Amino acid sequence: MTPPTVLFVCVHNAGRSQMAAAYLQHLAGERVQVLSSGSEPKDQINPVAVEAMQEEGIDISANQPQILTDEQVQASDVVITMGCGDACKFYPGKRYEDWELEDPAGKDLETVRRVRDDIRRRVETLITEITE
């Protein structure tokens, strides 16, 4: 059986979607395929998000923000959006979820940790739902 593909999308692909993708890859391993992109990607990952994830033993420092493409959406079984509005095209047969999460851009480490922990809880629930 082919593992499900999950696409995480936020505006800048520098914080929330990167943390979510890293957690899903870390916690689910080979059971899922993970994609991450943004509607208006920044040129680098949020350094505070990198620091918060390093506290969890997950290194996202080498990741590069990616631009959202139709091909990514079409290749995905689950599309998780995080504050990017209508940037994602809707394709029938996909599971869409919008996670309302605070944008960690420009926030302090304590705030980013709160966002990170919220993302981890949501990712753990998602793993249970899509790999059973």
mmCIF file of N, CA, C and O in Angstrom, residues 32-131:
data_model
loop_
_atom_site.group_PDB
_atom_site.id
_atom_site.type_symbol
_atom_site.label_atom_id
_atom_site.label_comp_id
_atom_site.label_asym_id
_atom_site.label_seq_id
_atom_site.Cartn_x
_atom_site.Cartn_y
_atom_site.Cartn_z
ATOM 1 N N VAL A 32 4.238 7.797 5.936
ATOM 2 C CA VAL A 32 3.658 8.918 5.195
ATOM 3 C C VAL A 32 4.712 9.558 4.291
ATOM 4 O O VAL A 32 5.908 9.436 4.534
ATOM 5 N N GLN A 33 4.215 10.248 3.271
ATOM 6 C CA GLN A 33 5.050 11.128 2.453
ATOM 7 C C GLN A 33 4.677 12.549 2.878
ATOM 8 O O GLN A 33 3.493 12.844 3.088
ATOM 9 N N VAL A 34 5.674 13.421 2.989
ATOM 10 C CA VAL A 34 5.421 14.762 3.506
ATOM 11 C C VAL A 34 5.900 15.815 2.514
ATOM 12 O O VAL A 34 7.027 15.754 2.026
ATOM 13 N N LEU A 35 5.031 16.785 2.246
ATOM 14 C CA LEU A 35 5.373 17.941 1.422
ATOM 15 C C LEU A 35 5.052 19.200 2.223
ATOM 16 O O LEU A 35 4.181 19.200 3.083
ATOM 17 N N SER A 36 5.756 20.277 1.895
ATOM 18 C CA SER A 36 5.563 21.543 2.605
ATOM 19 C C SER A 36 5.856 22.672 1.640
ATOM 20 O O SER A 36 6.842 22.638 0.912
ATOM 21 N N SER A 37 4.980 23.684 1.630
ATOM 22 C CA SER A 37 5.214 24.817 0.737
ATOM 23 C C SER A 37 4.436 26.040 1.218
ATOM 24 O O SER A 37 3.690 25.973 2.187
ATOM 25 N N GLY A 38 4.642 27.150 0.517
ATOM 26 C CA GLY A 38 3.994 28.393 0.899
ATOM 27 C C GLY A 38 3.473 29.157 -0.293
ATOM 28 O O GLY A 38 3.995 29.034 -1.399
ATOM 29 N N SER A 39 2.433 29.961 -0.052
ATOM 30 C CA SER A 39 1.868 30.770 -1.136
ATOM 31 C C SER A 39 2.777 31.945 -1.480
ATOM 32 O O SER A 39 2.818 32.395 -2.623
ATOM 33 N N GLU A 40 3.527 32.443 -0.493
ATOM 34 C CA GLU A 40 4.498 33.527 -0.708
ATOM 35 C C GLU A 40 5.740 33.213 0.122
ATOM 36 O O GLU A 40 5.984 33.849 1.155
ATOM 37 N N PRO A 41 6.548 32.210 -0.311
ATOM 38 C CA PRO A 41 7.648 31.753 0.537
ATOM 39 C C PRO A 41 8.712 32.822 0.801
ATOM 40 O O PRO A 41 9.009 33.644 -0.065
ATOM 41 N N LYS A 42 9.236 32.787 2.028
ATOM 42 C CA LYS A 42 10.366 33.637 2.418
ATOM 43 C C LYS A 42 11.645 33.048 1.835
ATOM 44 O O LYS A 42 11.631 31.973 1.235
ATOM 45 N N ASP A 43 12.763 33.727 2.057
ATOM 46 C CA ASP A 43 14.024 33.211 1.536
ATOM 47 C C ASP A 43 14.734 32.277 2.508
ATOM 48 O O ASP A 43 15.690 31.609 2.148
ATOM 49 N N GLN A 44 14.245 32.211 3.758
ATOM 50 C CA GLN A 44 14.851 31.280 4.710
ATOM 51 C C GLN A 44 13.851 30.891 5.799
ATOM 52 O O GLN A 44 12.852 31.565 6.002
ATOM 53 N N ILE A 45 14.173 29.800 6.495
ATOM 54 C CA ILE A 45 13.342 29.323 7.593
ATOM 55 C C ILE A 45 13.473 30.291 8.776
ATOM 56 O O ILE A 45 14.555 30.817 9.036
ATOM 57 N N ASN A 46 12.374 30.502 9.488
ATOM 58 C CA ASN A 46 12.361 31.348 10.685
ATOM 59 C C ASN A 46 13.375 30.788 11.696
ATOM 60 O O ASN A 46 13.228 29.654 12.147
ATOM 61 N N PRO A 47 14.406 31.567 12.065
ATOM 62 C CA PRO A 47 15.427 31.063 12.984
ATOM 63 C C PRO A 47 14.879 30.682 14.362
ATOM 64 O O PRO A 47 15.424 29.787 15.017
ATOM 65 N N VAL A 48 13.799 31.310 14.803
ATOM 66 C CA VAL A 48 13.212 30.955 16.095
ATOM 67 C C VAL A 48 12.497 29.601 15.972
ATOM 68 O O VAL A 48 12.539 28.784 16.901
ATOM 69 N N ALA A 49 11.891 29.324 14.823
ATOM 70 C CA ALA A 49 11.286 28.006 14.585
ATOM 71 C C ALA A 49 12.373 26.935 14.561
ATOM 72 O O ALA A 49 12.192 25.838 15.109
ATOM 73 N N VAL A 50 13.521 27.243 13.947
ATOM 74 C CA VAL A 50 14.653 26.306 13.922
ATOM 75 C C VAL A 50 15.078 25.989 15.355
ATOM 76 O O VAL A 50 15.250 24.821 15.725
ATOM 77 N N GLU A 51 15.211 27.035 16.182
ATOM 78 C CA GLU A 51 15.630 26.864 17.577
ATOM 79 C C GLU A 51 14.613 26.026 18.358
ATOM 80 O O GLU A 51 14.983 25.109 19.095
ATOM 81 N N ALA A 52 13.328 26.327 18.175
ATOM 82 C CA ALA A 52 12.271 25.593 18.896
ATOM 83 C C ALA A 52 12.270 24.115 18.507
ATOM 84 O O ALA A 52 12.078 23.248 19.362
ATOM 85 N N MET A 53 12.487 23.821 17.245
ATOM 86 C CA MET A 53 12.501 22.420 16.799
ATOM 87 C C MET A 53 13.777 21.707 17.256
ATOM 88 O O MET A 53 13.745 20.515 17.548
ATOM 89 N N GLN A 54 14.887 22.422 17.342
ATOM 90 C CA GLN A 54 16.121 21.808 17.839
ATOM 91 C C GLN A 54 15.949 21.351 19.286
ATOM 92 O O GLN A 54 16.521 20.337 19.682
ATOM 93 N N GLU A 55 15.131 22.066 20.046
ATOM 94 C CA GLU A 55 14.838 21.641 21.416
ATOM 95 C C GLU A 55 14.151 20.275 21.433
ATOM 96 O O GLU A 55 14.231 19.551 22.416
ATOM 97 N N GLU A 56 13.481 19.933 20.348
ATOM 98 C CA GLU A 56 12.788 18.646 20.222
ATOM 99 C C GLU A 56 13.690 17.592 19.559
ATOM 100 O O GLU A 56 13.237 16.488 19.277
ATOM 101 N N GLY A 57 14.920 17.975 19.236
ATOM 102 C CA GLY A 57 15.835 17.050 18.575
ATOM 103 C C GLY A 57 15.588 16.922 17.080
ATOM 104 O O GLY A 57 15.996 15.944 16.457
ATOM 105 N N ILE A 58 14.915 17.900 16.490
ATOM 106 C CA ILE A 58 14.600 17.877 15.054
ATOM 107 C C ILE A 58 15.256 19.092 14.401
ATOM 108 O O ILE A 58 15.010 20.227 14.799
ATOM 109 N N ASP A 59 16.108 18.840 13.405
ATOM 110 C CA ASP A 59 16.857 19.913 12.743
ATOM 111 C C ASP A 59 16.185 20.299 11.429
ATOM 112 O O ASP A 59 16.136 19.499 10.495
ATOM 113 N N ILE A 60 15.653 21.515 11.362
ATOM 114 C CA ILE A 60 15.053 22.013 10.117
ATOM 115 C C ILE A 60 15.894 23.136 9.521
ATOM 116 O O ILE A 60 15.469 23.793 8.583
ATOM 117 N N SER A 61 17.114 23.323 10.033
ATOM 118 C CA SER A 61 17.934 24.460 9.616
ATOM 119 C C SER A 61 18.334 24.418 8.140
ATOM 120 O O SER A 61 18.568 25.459 7.528
ATOM 121 N N ALA A 62 18.410 23.229 7.545
ATOM 122 C CA ALA A 62 18.822 23.122 6.144
ATOM 123 C C ALA A 62 17.639 23.211 5.177
ATOM 124 O O ALA A 62 17.829 23.247 3.961
ATOM 125 N N ASN A 63 16.406 23.249 5.707
ATOM 126 C CA ASN A 63 15.226 23.317 4.835
ATOM 127 C C ASN A 63 15.171 24.658 4.113
ATOM 128 O O ASN A 63 15.633 25.680 4.636
ATOM 129 N N GLN A 64 14.580 24.649 2.927
ATOM 130 C CA GLN A 64 14.376 25.866 2.154
ATOM 131 C C GLN A 64 12.882 26.048 1.896
ATOM 132 O O GLN A 64 12.220 25.107 1.455
ATOM 133 N N PRO A 65 12.349 27.254 2.159
ATOM 134 C CA PRO A 65 10.941 27.490 1.819
ATOM 135 C C PRO A 65 10.696 27.246 0.326
ATOM 136 O O PRO A 65 11.530 27.589 -0.513
ATOM 137 N N GLN A 66 9.553 26.616 0.026
ATOM 138 C CA GLN A 66 9.187 26.256 -1.347
ATOM 139 C C GLN A 66 7.883 26.946 -1.740
ATOM 140 O O GLN A 66 7.009 27.137 -0.909
ATOM 141 N N ILE A 67 7.759 27.237 -3.046
ATOM 142 C CA ILE A 67 6.519 27.827 -3.556
ATOM 143 C C ILE A 67 5.480 26.722 -3.773
ATOM 144 O O ILE A 67 5.810 25.634 -4.248
ATOM 145 N N LEU A 68 4.250 26.998 -3.390
ATOM 146 C CA LEU A 68 3.142 26.069 -3.579
ATOM 147 C C LEU A 68 2.882 25.874 -5.066
ATOM 148 O O LEU A 68 2.807 26.838 -5.823
ATOM 149 N N THR A 69 2.726 24.613 -5.492
ATOM 150 C CA THR A 69 2.388 24.311 -6.890
ATOM 151 C C THR A 69 1.114 23.464 -6.943
ATOM 152 O O THR A 69 0.808 22.742 -5.999
ATOM 153 N N ASP A 70 0.412 23.542 -8.048
ATOM 154 C CA ASP A 70 -0.763 22.696 -8.273
ATOM 155 C C ASP A 70 -0.383 21.227 -8.221
ATOM 156 O O ASP A 70 -1.151 20.397 -7.746
ATOM 157 N N GLU A 71 0.811 20.904 -8.736
ATOM 158 C CA GLU A 71 1.261 19.515 -8.758
ATOM 159 C C GLU A 71 1.341 18.943 -7.349
ATOM 160 O O GLU A 71 0.987 17.785 -7.125
ATOM 161 N N GLN A 72 1.811 19.755 -6.396
ATOM 162 C CA GLN A 72 1.889 19.284 -5.002
ATOM 163 C C GLN A 72 0.497 18.977 -4.470
ATOM 164 O O GLN A 72 0.294 17.953 -3.808
ATOM 165 N N VAL A 73 -0.443 19.860 -4.734
ATOM 166 C CA VAL A 73 -1.810 19.650 -4.248
ATOM 167 C C VAL A 73 -2.396 18.394 -4.888
ATOM 168 O O VAL A 73 -2.978 17.547 -4.209
ATOM 169 N N GLN A 74 -2.188 18.231 -6.193
ATOM 170 C CA GLN A 74 -2.726 17.070 -6.898
ATOM 171 C C GLN A 74 -2.104 15.770 -6.395
ATOM 172 O O GLN A 74 -2.766 14.734 -6.363
ATOM 173 N N ALA A 75 -0.831 15.805 -5.992
ATOM 174 C CA ALA A 75 -0.121 14.602 -5.530
ATOM 175 C C ALA A 75 -0.473 14.228 -4.090
ATOM 176 O O ALA A 75 -0.085 13.170 -3.618
ATOM 177 N N SER A 76 -1.191 15.101 -3.397
ATOM 178 C CA SER A 76 -1.442 14.910 -1.969
ATOM 179 C C SER A 76 -2.798 14.275 -1.707
ATOM 180 O O SER A 76 -3.761 14.510 -2.427
ATOM 181 N N ASP A 77 -2.843 13.477 -0.635
ATOM 182 C CA ASP A 77 -4.100 12.906 -0.166
ATOM 183 C C ASP A 77 -4.746 13.822 0.868
ATOM 184 O O ASP A 77 -5.958 13.904 0.979
ATOM 185 N N VAL A 78 -3.886 14.486 1.653
ATOM 186 C CA VAL A 78 -4.336 15.384 2.714
ATOM 187 C C VAL A 78 -3.630 16.726 2.518
ATOM 188 O O VAL A 78 -2.410 16.764 2.343
ATOM 189 N N VAL A 79 -4.401 17.808 2.532
ATOM 190 C CA VAL A 79 -3.850 19.150 2.403
ATOM 191 C C VAL A 79 -4.214 19.924 3.663
ATOM 192 O O VAL A 79 -5.390 20.124 3.963
ATOM 193 N N ILE A 80 -3.181 20.324 4.417
ATOM 194 C CA ILE A 80 -3.382 21.080 5.654
ATOM 195 C C ILE A 80 -2.935 22.515 5.391
ATOM 196 O O ILE A 80 -1.763 22.757 5.104
ATOM 197 N N THR A 81 -3.880 23.455 5.495
ATOM 198 C CA THR A 81 -3.533 24.861 5.312
ATOM 199 C C THR A 81 -3.456 25.537 6.670
ATOM 200 O O THR A 81 -4.115 25.133 7.625
ATOM 201 N N MET A 82 -2.624 26.562 6.725
ATOM 202 C CA MET A 82 -2.382 27.295 7.968
ATOM 203 C C MET A 82 -2.361 28.785 7.659
ATOM 204 O O MET A 82 -1.302 29.363 7.464
ATOM 205 N N GLY A 83 -3.529 29.352 7.564
ATOM 206 C CA GLY A 83 -3.591 30.794 7.381
ATOM 207 C C GLY A 83 -3.229 31.300 6.001
ATOM 208 O O GLY A 83 -2.823 32.443 5.854
ATOM 209 N N CYS A 84 -3.379 30.472 4.970
ATOM 210 C CA CYS A 84 -3.042 30.956 3.626
ATOM 211 C C CYS A 84 -4.290 31.193 2.786
ATOM 212 O O CYS A 84 -4.214 31.350 1.574
ATOM 213 N N GLY A 85 -5.438 31.206 3.434
ATOM 214 C CA GLY A 85 -6.677 31.550 2.739
ATOM 215 C C GLY A 85 -6.971 30.666 1.554
ATOM 216 O O GLY A 85 -6.936 29.440 1.653
ATOM 217 N N ASP A 86 -7.236 31.270 0.420
ATOM 218 C CA ASP A 86 -7.642 30.531 -0.771
ATOM 219 C C ASP A 86 -6.484 30.238 -1.712
ATOM 220 O O ASP A 86 -6.695 29.986 -2.893
ATOM 221 N N ALA A 87 -5.249 30.280 -1.217
ATOM 222 C CA ALA A 87 -4.087 30.042 -2.080
ATOM 223 C C ALA A 87 -4.091 28.633 -2.651
ATOM 224 O O ALA A 87 -3.581 28.397 -3.738
ATOM 225 N N CYS A 88 -4.678 27.688 -1.921
ATOM 226 C CA CYS A 88 -4.719 26.293 -2.361
ATOM 227 C C CYS A 88 -5.922 26.070 -3.260
ATOM 228 O O CYS A 88 -7.038 26.372 -2.876
ATOM 229 N N LYS A 89 -5.668 25.510 -4.430
ATOM 230 C CA LYS A 89 -6.777 25.121 -5.289
ATOM 231 C C LYS A 89 -7.462 23.908 -4.673
ATOM 232 O O LYS A 89 -6.837 23.091 -4.025
ATOM 233 N N PHE A 90 -8.748 23.815 -4.906
ATOM 234 C CA PHE A 90 -9.518 22.697 -4.373
ATOM 235 C C PHE A 90 -9.644 21.626 -5.436
ATOM 236 O O PHE A 90 -10.066 21.892 -6.558
ATOM 237 N N TYR A 91 -9.257 20.413 -5.080
ATOM 238 C CA TYR A 91 -9.424 19.266 -5.970
ATOM 239 C C TYR A 91 -10.301 18.241 -5.275
ATOM 240 O O TYR A 91 -10.037 17.895 -4.120
ATOM 241 N N PRO A 92 -11.324 17.742 -5.952
ATOM 242 C CA PRO A 92 -12.198 16.722 -5.350
ATOM 243 C C PRO A 92 -11.396 15.489 -4.949
ATOM 244 O O PRO A 92 -10.398 15.157 -5.585
ATOM 245 N N GLY A 93 -11.851 14.842 -3.879
ATOM 246 C CA GLY A 93 -11.217 13.605 -3.445
ATOM 247 C C GLY A 93 -10.059 13.792 -2.484
ATOM 248 O O GLY A 93 -9.501 12.819 -1.993
ATOM 249 N N LYS A 94 -9.700 15.020 -2.200
ATOM 250 C CA LYS A 94 -8.629 15.294 -1.236
ATOM 251 C C LYS A 94 -9.272 15.621 0.113
ATOM 252 O O LYS A 94 -10.371 16.141 0.178
ATOM 253 N N ARG A 95 -8.548 15.354 1.154
ATOM 254 C CA ARG A 95 -8.989 15.769 2.489
ATOM 255 C C ARG A 95 -8.327 17.112 2.777
ATOM 256 O O ARG A 95 -7.110 17.245 2.730
ATOM 257 N N TYR A 96 -9.137 18.118 3.059
ATOM 258 C CA TYR A 96 -8.626 19.455 3.372
ATOM 259 C C TYR A 96 -8.913 19.787 4.822
ATOM 260 O O TYR A 96 -10.009 19.520 5.315
ATOM 261 N N GLU A 97 -7.928 20.350 5.498
ATOM 262 C CA GLU A 97 -8.113 20.856 6.861
ATOM 263 C C GLU A 97 -7.427 22.201 6.950
ATOM 264 O O GLU A 97 -6.361 22.391 6.377
ATOM 265 N N ASP A 98 -8.035 23.121 7.675
ATOM 266 C CA ASP A 98 -7.378 24.387 7.948
ATOM 267 C C ASP A 98 -7.073 24.438 9.438
ATOM 268 O O ASP A 98 -7.986 24.353 10.254
ATOM 269 N N TRP A 99 -5.788 24.514 9.762
ATOM 270 C CA TRP A 99 -5.369 24.596 11.151
ATOM 271 C C TRP A 99 -5.170 26.067 11.496
ATOM 272 O O TRP A 99 -4.301 26.724 10.932
ATOM 273 N N GLU A 100 -5.977 26.562 12.414
ATOM 274 C CA GLU A 100 -5.828 27.948 12.858
ATOM 275 C C GLU A 100 -4.729 28.000 13.904
ATOM 276 O O GLU A 100 -4.909 27.569 15.036
ATOM 277 N N LEU A 101 -3.579 28.493 13.475
ATOM 278 C CA LEU A 101 -2.401 28.577 14.333
ATOM 279 C C LEU A 101 -1.843 29.986 14.270
ATOM 280 O O LEU A 101 -1.831 30.602 13.204
ATOM 281 N N GLU A 102 -1.358 30.461 15.388
ATOM 282 C CA GLU A 102 -0.706 31.768 15.418
ATOM 283 C C GLU A 102 0.522 31.737 14.510
ATOM 284 O O GLU A 102 1.263 30.759 14.473
ATOM 285 N N ASP A 103 0.740 32.809 13.751
ATOM 286 C CA ASP A 103 1.912 32.903 12.880
ATOM 287 C C ASP A 103 3.136 33.202 13.751
ATOM 288 O O ASP A 103 3.164 34.207 14.449
ATOM 289 N N PRO A 104 4.146 32.328 13.737
ATOM 290 C CA PRO A 104 5.319 32.541 14.584
ATOM 291 C C PRO A 104 6.297 33.608 14.063
ATOM 292 O O PRO A 104 7.257 33.934 14.745
ATOM 293 N N ALA A 105 6.041 34.157 12.892
ATOM 294 C CA ALA A 105 6.957 35.154 12.322
ATOM 295 C C ALA A 105 7.105 36.343 13.279
ATOM 296 O O ALA A 105 6.125 36.922 13.725
ATOM 297 N N GLY A 106 8.350 36.656 13.606
ATOM 298 C CA GLY A 106 8.642 37.806 14.455
ATOM 299 C C GLY A 106 8.320 37.620 15.927
ATOM 300 O O GLY A 106 8.414 38.559 16.708
ATOM 301 N N LYS A 107 7.929 36.406 16.318
ATOM 302 C CA LYS A 107 7.557 36.161 17.712
ATOM 303 C C LYS A 107 8.748 35.640 18.513
ATOM 304 O O LYS A 107 9.721 35.146 17.961
ATOM 305 N N ASP A 108 8.635 35.736 19.855
ATOM 306 C CA ASP A 108 9.712 35.257 20.725
ATOM 307 C C ASP A 108 9.658 33.742 20.863
ATOM 308 O O ASP A 108 8.678 33.095 20.472
ATOM 309 N N LEU A 109 10.703 33.166 21.430
ATOM 310 C CA LEU A 109 10.827 31.710 21.541
ATOM 311 C C LEU A 109 9.678 31.098 22.330
ATOM 312 O O LEU A 109 9.166 30.043 21.968
ATOM 313 N N GLU A 110 9.255 31.756 23.400
ATOM 314 C CA GLU A 110 8.163 31.212 24.215
ATOM 315 C C GLU A 110 6.879 31.065 23.392
ATOM 316 O O GLU A 110 6.192 30.045 23.471
ATOM 317 N N THR A 111 6.564 32.062 22.578
ATOM 318 C CA THR A 111 5.377 32.005 21.715
ATOM 319 C C THR A 111 5.527 30.902 20.676
ATOM 320 O O THR A 111 4.600 30.119 20.435
ATOM 321 N N VAL A 112 6.706 30.815 20.063
ATOM 322 C CA VAL A 112 6.944 29.804 19.033
ATOM 323 C C VAL A 112 6.869 28.397 19.635
ATOM 324 O O VAL A 112 6.351 27.477 19.003
ATOM 325 N N ARG A 113 7.327 28.241 20.869
ATOM 326 C CA ARG A 113 7.195 26.938 21.543
ATOM 327 C C ARG A 113 5.730 26.548 21.687
ATOM 328 O O ARG A 113 5.363 25.388 21.506
ATOM 329 N N ARG A 114 4.878 27.513 22.042
ATOM 330 C CA ARG A 114 3.443 27.253 22.188
ATOM 331 C C ARG A 114 2.854 26.793 20.849
ATOM 332 O O ARG A 114 2.084 25.827 20.796
ATOM 333 N N VAL A 115 3.217 27.480 19.771
ATOM 334 C CA VAL A 115 2.749 27.111 18.430
ATOM 335 C C VAL A 115 3.276 25.719 18.075
ATOM 336 O O VAL A 115 2.529 24.862 17.596
ATOM 337 N N ARG A 116 4.559 25.487 18.349
ATOM 338 C CA ARG A 116 5.192 24.189 18.069
ATOM 339 C C ARG A 116 4.449 23.052 18.778
ATOM 340 O O ARG A 116 4.142 22.027 18.180
ATOM 341 N N ASP A 117 4.139 23.248 20.059
ATOM 342 C CA ASP A 117 3.484 22.202 20.842
ATOM 343 C C ASP A 117 2.065 21.937 20.337
ATOM 344 O O ASP A 117 1.607 20.790 20.321
ATOM 345 N N ASP A 118 1.377 22.991 19.906
ATOM 346 C CA ASP A 118 0.042 22.856 19.324
ATOM 347 C C ASP A 118 0.152 22.042 18.031
ATOM 348 O O ASP A 118 -0.630 21.108 17.792
ATOM 349 N N ILE A 119 1.137 22.363 17.204
ATOM 350 C CA ILE A 119 1.350 21.636 15.948
ATOM 351 C C ILE A 119 1.620 20.164 16.237
ATOM 352 O O ILE A 119 1.057 19.287 15.584
ATOM 353 N N ARG A 120 2.471 19.879 17.215
ATOM 354 C CA ARG A 120 2.791 18.482 17.523
ATOM 355 C C ARG A 120 1.532 17.695 17.891
ATOM 356 O O ARG A 120 1.332 16.580 17.418
ATOM 357 N N ARG A 121 0.678 18.276 18.732
ATOM 358 C CA ARG A 121 -0.570 17.594 19.117
ATOM 359 C C ARG A 121 -1.436 17.306 17.888
ATOM 360 O O ARG A 121 -1.983 16.210 17.741
ATOM 361 N N ARG A 122 -1.539 18.283 17.003
ATOM 362 C CA ARG A 122 -2.357 18.107 15.802
ATOM 363 C C ARG A 122 -1.758 17.045 14.878
ATOM 364 O O ARG A 122 -2.482 16.237 14.290
ATOM 365 N N VAL A 123 -0.431 17.038 14.755
ATOM 366 C CA VAL A 123 0.244 16.054 13.900
ATOM 367 C C VAL A 123 0.054 14.645 14.471
ATOM 368 O O VAL A 123 -0.205 13.692 13.722
ATOM 369 N N GLU A 124 0.152 14.500 15.789
ATOM 370 C CA GLU A 124 -0.048 13.183 16.408
ATOM 371 C C GLU A 124 -1.452 12.661 16.131
ATOM 372 O O GLU A 124 -1.642 11.480 15.823
ATOM 373 N N THR A 125 -2.450 13.541 16.205
ATOM 374 C CA THR A 125 -3.824 13.151 15.896
ATOM 375 C C THR A 125 -3.939 12.767 14.422
ATOM 376 O O THR A 125 -4.552 11.749 14.075
ATOM 377 N N LEU A 126 -3.347 13.574 13.545
ATOM 378 C CA LEU A 126 -3.384 13.293 12.108
ATOM 379 C C LEU A 126 -2.777 11.929 11.786
ATOM 380 O O LEU A 126 -3.348 11.156 11.003
ATOM 381 N N ILE A 127 -1.647 11.616 12.402
ATOM 382 C CA ILE A 127 -0.991 10.319 12.162
ATOM 383 C C ILE A 127 -1.953 9.185 12.488
ATOM 384 O O ILE A 127 -2.105 8.236 11.714
ATOM 385 N N THR A 128 -2.623 9.291 13.627
ATOM 386 C CA THR A 128 -3.581 8.266 14.040
ATOM 387 C C THR A 128 -4.696 8.120 12.992
ATOM 388 O O THR A 128 -5.078 7.017 12.628
ATOM 389 N N GLU A 129 -5.167 9.249 12.493
ATOM 390 C CA GLU A 129 -6.291 9.233 11.551
ATOM 391 C C GLU A 129 -5.920 8.685 10.174
ATOM 392 O O GLU A 129 -6.731 8.022 9.539
ATOM 393 N N ILE A 130 -4.709 8.926 9.717
ATOM 394 C CA ILE A 130 -4.384 8.551 8.326
ATOM 395 C C ILE A 130 -3.547 7.275 8.198
ATOM 396 O O ILE A 130 -3.348 6.813 7.072
ATOM 397 N N THR A 131 -3.081 6.709 9.305
ATOM 398 C CA THR A 131 -2.239 5.520 9.172
ATOM 399 C C THR A 131 -2.885 4.263 9.756
ATOM 400 O O THR A 131 -2.276 3.214 9.764
#
